[in-house]
GROMACS .gro file of C-alpha atoms in nm:
model
  247
    1MET     CA    1 -21.619  21.986  -0.401
    2LEU     CA    2 -21.337  22.119  -0.190
    3SER     CA    3 -21.561  22.133   0.115
    4ASP     CA    4 -21.596  21.751   0.102
    5VAL     CA    5 -21.211  21.703   0.115
    6ASN     CA    6 -21.067  21.605   0.443
    7LEU     CA    7 -20.763  21.830   0.499
    8TRP     CA    8 -20.706  21.709   0.851
    9PRO     CA    9 -20.432  21.454   0.745
   10LEU     CA   10 -20.221  21.750   0.646
   11ILE     CA   11 -20.176  21.827   1.019
   12GLY     CA   12 -19.864  21.583   0.977
   13VAL     CA   13 -19.677  21.865   0.789
   14ALA     CA   14 -19.748  22.103   1.084
   15ILE     CA   15 -19.619  21.844   1.337
   16ILE     CA   16 -19.294  21.782   1.135
   17ILE     CA   17 -19.234  22.171   1.107
   18VAL     CA   18 -19.305  22.233   1.492
   19GLY     CA   19 -19.095  21.934   1.592
   20PHE     CA   20 -18.783  22.038   1.384
   21VAL     CA   21 -18.820  22.392   1.478
   22LEU     CA   22 -18.831  22.310   1.856
   23ARG     CA   23 -18.544  22.051   1.797
   24PHE     CA   24 -18.726  21.746   1.925
   25ASN     CA   25 -18.582  21.396   1.866
   26PRO     CA   26 -18.636  21.341   1.477
   27MET     CA   27 -18.735  20.976   1.544
   28LEU     CA   28 -19.004  21.088   1.796
   29VAL     CA   29 -19.129  21.353   1.557
   30VAL     CA   30 -19.167  21.110   1.268
   31ILE     CA   31 -19.363  20.851   1.489
   32VAL     CA   32 -19.587  21.131   1.620
   33THR     CA   33 -19.646  21.260   1.255
   34ALA     CA   34 -19.731  20.914   1.130
   35VAL     CA   35 -19.983  20.846   1.415
   36GLY     CA   36 -20.130  21.200   1.400
   37THR     CA   37 -20.179  21.185   1.030
   38ALA     CA   38 -20.342  20.823   1.029
   39LEU     CA   39 -20.574  20.931   1.319
   40ALA     CA   40 -20.673  21.265   1.129
   41ALA     CA   41 -20.756  21.027   0.817
   42GLY     CA   42 -20.983  20.814   1.028
   43PHE     CA   43 -20.768  20.510   1.052
   44PRO     CA   44 -20.852  20.279   1.328
   45ILE     CA   45 -20.595  20.193   1.607
   46ASP     CA   46 -20.541  19.849   1.508
   47LYS     CA   47 -20.471  19.940   1.144
   48ILE     CA   48 -20.227  20.205   1.241
   49LEU     CA   49 -20.031  19.950   1.459
   50ALA     CA   50 -20.056  19.694   1.191
   51THR     CA   51 -19.917  19.926   0.915
   52ILE     CA   52 -19.621  20.053   1.156
   53GLY     CA   53 -19.540  19.694   1.228
   54THR     CA   54 -19.535  19.589   0.869
   55GLY     CA   55 -19.320  19.882   0.774
   56PHE     CA   56 -19.069  19.770   1.068
   57ILE     CA   57 -19.065  19.415   0.937
   58LYS     CA   58 -18.995  19.513   0.599
   59THR     CA   59 -18.702  19.767   0.679
   60ARG     CA   60 -18.556  19.593   0.983
   61ASN     CA   61 -18.230  19.556   0.797
   62LEU     CA   62 -18.204  19.930   0.704
   63PRO     CA   63 -18.055  20.033   1.048
   64LEU     CA   64 -17.775  19.805   1.008
   65ILE     CA   65 -17.703  19.937   0.659
   66ILE     CA   66 -17.709  20.295   0.778
   67LEU     CA   67 -17.553  20.261   1.130
   68LEU     CA   68 -17.283  19.991   1.065
   69PRO     CA   69 -17.068  20.214   0.850
   70LEU     CA   70 -17.105  20.504   1.096
   71ALA     CA   71 -16.989  20.270   1.387
   72VAL     CA   72 -16.684  20.181   1.172
   73ILE     CA   73 -16.601  20.540   1.100
   74GLY     CA   74 -16.656  20.645   1.457
   75LEU     CA   75 -16.411  20.367   1.554
   76LEU     CA   76 -16.142  20.476   1.301
   77GLU     CA   77 -16.180  20.843   1.431
   78ARG     CA   78 -16.129  20.734   1.780
   79HIS     CA   79 -15.802  20.568   1.670
   80GLY     CA   80 -15.671  20.886   1.511
   81LEU     CA   81 -15.804  20.879   1.164
   82ARG     CA   82 -15.860  21.257   1.152
   83GLN     CA   83 -15.510  21.328   1.298
   84HIS     CA   84 -15.331  21.086   1.052
   85ALA     CA   85 -15.511  21.264   0.761
   86GLN     CA   86 -15.398  21.602   0.885
   87ASN     CA   87 -15.040  21.482   0.941
   88TRP     CA   88 -15.029  21.322   0.588
   89ILE     CA   89 -15.154  21.629   0.406
   90SER     CA   90 -14.928  21.852   0.613
   91SER     CA   91 -14.630  21.671   0.485
   92ILE     CA   92 -14.704  21.757   0.130
   93LYS     CA   93 -14.557  22.105   0.084
   94SER     CA   94 -14.736  22.198  -0.226
   95ALA     CA   95 -15.082  22.107  -0.074
   96THR     CA   96 -15.324  22.385  -0.021
   97ALA     CA   97 -15.691  22.365   0.099
   98GLY     CA   98 -15.813  22.502  -0.253
   99ARG     CA   99 -15.602  22.246  -0.450
  100LEU     CA  100 -15.705  21.950  -0.229
  101LEU     CA  101 -16.061  22.045  -0.271
  102ILE     CA  102 -16.043  22.085  -0.648
  103VAL     CA  103 -15.899  21.744  -0.685
  104TYR     CA  104 -16.176  21.611  -0.467
  105LEU     CA  105 -16.439  21.786  -0.662
  106ALA     CA  106 -16.325  21.625  -0.990
  107ALA     CA  107 -16.307  21.282  -0.822
  108ARG     CA  108 -16.634  21.316  -0.668
  109GLN     CA  109 -16.795  21.437  -0.989
  110LEU     CA  110 -16.648  21.164  -1.206
  111THR     CA  111 -16.729  20.865  -0.969
  112ALA     CA  112 -17.092  21.002  -0.925
  113ALA     CA  113 -17.119  21.015  -1.311
  114ILE     CA  114 -17.073  20.640  -1.335
  115GLY     CA  115 -17.305  20.575  -1.044
  116LEU     CA  116 -17.048  20.548  -0.764
  117THR     CA  117 -17.235  20.791  -0.545
  118SER     CA  118 -17.139  20.611  -0.213
  119LEU     CA  119 -16.765  20.669  -0.243
  120GLY     CA  120 -16.805  21.007  -0.090
  121GLY     CA  121 -17.043  21.179   0.149
  122HIS     CA  122 -17.048  21.393   0.468
  123PRO     CA  123 -17.033  21.124   0.733
  124GLN     CA  124 -16.809  20.886   0.552
  125MET     CA  125 -16.566  21.128   0.370
  126VAL     CA  126 -16.604  21.494   0.456
  127ARG     CA  127 -16.599  21.491   0.831
  128PRO     CA  128 -16.338  21.221   0.897
  129LEU     CA  129 -16.098  21.288   0.607
  130LEU     CA  130 -16.159  21.583   0.363
  131ALA     CA  131 -16.228  21.871   0.611
  132PRO     CA  132 -15.927  21.756   0.855
  133MET     CA  133 -15.694  21.744   0.542
  134ALA     CA  134 -15.809  22.097   0.424
  135GLU     CA  135 -15.741  22.212   0.774
  136GLY     CA  136 -15.408  22.042   0.806
  137ALA     CA  137 -15.293  22.175   0.466
  138THR     CA  138 -15.377  22.550   0.607
  139GLU     CA  139 -15.228  22.480   0.941
  140ALA     CA  140 -14.895  22.370   0.776
  141ARG     CA  141 -14.883  22.723   0.622
  142TYR     CA  142 -15.022  22.929   0.900
  143GLY     CA  143 -14.995  22.727   1.230
  144LYS     CA  144 -15.289  22.733   1.468
  145LEU     CA  145 -15.607  22.847   1.294
  146PRO     CA  146 -15.902  23.051   1.448
  147GLU     CA  147 -16.224  22.859   1.481
  148ARG     CA  148 -16.393  23.080   1.222
  149ILE     CA  149 -16.140  22.975   0.957
  150ARG     CA  150 -16.189  22.607   1.051
  151HIS     CA  151 -16.565  22.632   1.017
  152LYS     CA  152 -16.516  22.794   0.677
  153LEU     CA  153 -16.289  22.526   0.545
  154ARG     CA  154 -16.541  22.259   0.686
  155ALA     CA  155 -16.823  22.448   0.501
  156PHE     CA  156 -16.629  22.453   0.181
  157SER     CA  157 -16.544  22.077   0.218
  158ALA     CA  158 -16.914  22.007   0.261
  159ALA     CA  159 -17.013  22.224  -0.025
  160THR     CA  160 -16.749  22.066  -0.259
  161ASP     CA  161 -16.900  21.724  -0.195
  162ASN     CA  162 -17.253  21.836  -0.241
  163VAL     CA  163 -17.158  22.003  -0.585
  164GLY     CA  164 -16.970  21.708  -0.712
  165LEU     CA  165 -17.246  21.456  -0.619
  166PHE     CA  166 -17.540  21.676  -0.725
  167PHE     CA  167 -17.416  21.759  -1.075
  168GLY     CA  168 -17.221  21.434  -1.139
  169GLU     CA  169 -17.526  21.199  -1.063
  170ASP     CA  170 -17.737  21.385  -1.323
  171ILE     CA  171 -17.496  21.224  -1.592
  172PHE     CA  172 -17.575  20.864  -1.470
  173VAL     CA  173 -17.828  20.727  -1.694
  174ALA     CA  174 -17.987  20.509  -1.407
  175PHE     CA  175 -18.014  20.794  -1.178
  176GLY     CA  176 -18.359  20.811  -1.003
  177ALA     CA  177 -18.427  21.154  -1.134
  178ILE     CA  178 -18.356  21.084  -1.486
  179VAL     CA  179 -18.581  20.792  -1.476
  180LEU     CA  180 -18.860  21.014  -1.321
  181MET     CA  181 -18.815  21.269  -1.584
  182THR     CA  182 -18.841  21.054  -1.884
  183THR     CA  183 -19.134  20.869  -1.731
  184PHE     CA  184 -19.318  21.197  -1.680
  185LEU     CA  185 -19.236  21.310  -2.039
  186ARG     CA  186 -19.357  20.984  -2.180
  187GLU     CA  187 -19.698  21.013  -1.988
  188ALA     CA  188 -19.713  21.367  -2.149
  189GLY     CA  189 -19.657  21.204  -2.494
  190ILE     CA  190 -19.310  21.309  -2.536
  191ASP     CA  191 -19.062  21.006  -2.608
  192VAL     CA  192 -18.727  21.072  -2.464
  193GLU     CA  193 -18.451  20.819  -2.401
  194PRO     CA  194 -18.282  20.821  -2.057
  195LEU     CA  195 -17.943  20.830  -2.242
  196HIS     CA  196 -18.039  21.157  -2.410
  197VAL     CA  197 -18.145  21.324  -2.087
  198ALA     CA  198 -17.820  21.216  -1.927
  199LEU     CA  199 -17.600  21.351  -2.211
  200TRP     CA  200 -17.764  21.692  -2.165
  201GLY     CA  201 -17.654  21.677  -1.807
  202ILE     CA  202 -17.290  21.699  -1.924
  203PRO     CA  203 -17.279  22.064  -2.018
  204THR     CA  204 -17.442  22.145  -1.671
  205ALA     CA  205 -17.186  21.949  -1.485
  206ILE     CA  206 -16.888  22.093  -1.684
  207CYS     CA  207 -17.021  22.444  -1.598
  208ALA     CA  208 -17.086  22.341  -1.225
  209PHE     CA  209 -16.715  22.221  -1.203
  210ALA     CA  210 -16.566  22.527  -1.356
  211ILE     CA  211 -16.762  22.758  -1.160
  212HIS     CA  212 -16.689  22.583  -0.820
  213ALA     CA  213 -16.323  22.503  -0.910
  214TRP     CA  214 -16.277  22.867  -0.956
  215ARG     CA  215 -16.419  22.951  -0.615
  216LEU     CA  216 -16.185  22.689  -0.472
  217TYR     CA  217 -15.883  22.842  -0.662
  218ARG     CA  218 -15.952  23.175  -0.511
  219LEU     CA  219 -16.003  23.018  -0.153
  220ASP     CA  220 -15.632  23.013  -0.082
  221GLY     CA  221 -15.602  23.378  -0.139
  222VAL     CA  222 -15.917  23.467   0.062
  223LEU     CA  223 -15.786  23.267   0.354
  224ALA     CA  224 -15.448  23.447   0.337
  225ARG     CA  225 -15.610  23.791   0.349
  226GLU     CA  226 -15.860  23.695   0.626
  227LEU     CA  227 -15.572  23.538   0.839
  228LYS     CA  228 -15.355  23.842   0.769
  229ALA     CA  229 -15.637  24.067   0.888
  230GLU     CA  230 -15.641  23.889   1.208
  231GLY     CA  231 -15.252  23.914   1.232
  232ILE     CA  232 -15.162  23.570   1.140
  233GLU     CA  233 -14.869  23.557   0.890
  234PRO     CA  234 -14.770  23.253   0.694
  235LEU     CA  235 -14.499  23.045   0.829
  236ASP     CA  236 -14.322  23.055   0.487
  237ALA     CA  237 -14.414  23.374   0.302
  238SER     CA  238 -14.270  23.267  -0.030
  239ALA     CA  239 -14.515  22.957  -0.033
  240THR     CA  240 -14.819  23.169   0.000
  241ALA     CA  241 -14.719  23.465  -0.212
  242SER     CA  242 -14.890  23.325  -0.521
  243ALA     CA  243 -15.201  23.219  -0.340
  244THR     CA  244 -15.253  23.583  -0.214
  245LYS     CA  245 -15.258  23.706  -0.564
  246THR     CA  246 -15.557  23.507  -0.650
  247ALA     CA  247 -15.801  23.673  -0.387
   0.00000   0.00000   0.00000
């Protein structure tokens, strides 16, 4: 019966919600949630400590895998990675934020489709390279940009990475979600091969690329209109005339 079920362990969900809403340290929130949930479930203190210790021993190398690339990226940024990326893209006269992001969207989706999901990402690609390059391409045409436009370019850069990864990895036959779906269907008596599921992800990926690429194609024109409304004219009017028509 429902009255015999102990629902107190669900207090961990409430702890996580409150902790993140109040913007406490995420590590502290996770630890308090784990201890609180275990105590609510009736676990003795020694078993809680033993479980936490075992989990730490099994995953002690995980922080190195996560933090080492971030340290390398931070070191590169300190030595001017973002500035070099901006300067390089600014030297390409035909480059615009929209065109750059369309190329990245195609590359991100194709590499994710063959399982190379780690080639992109927000910390290792969007923040140090893609967003600065999008800003640099726009600055080459308009000069100094307002902060609102900079944040918009960063948001589009992050969204492009998300779309490319999300719909590209659905085509990879060994992707975890595909394995999960085929396992669930087999337990329900429906025999489906992972390759068949992956193939049906291709039409969705093509549609996602077409829709987001169209949004990126119009981005240059939208930026031109918004900057003009703020009194910022292009440094080379002929270079942005075609972009304005796409808005």
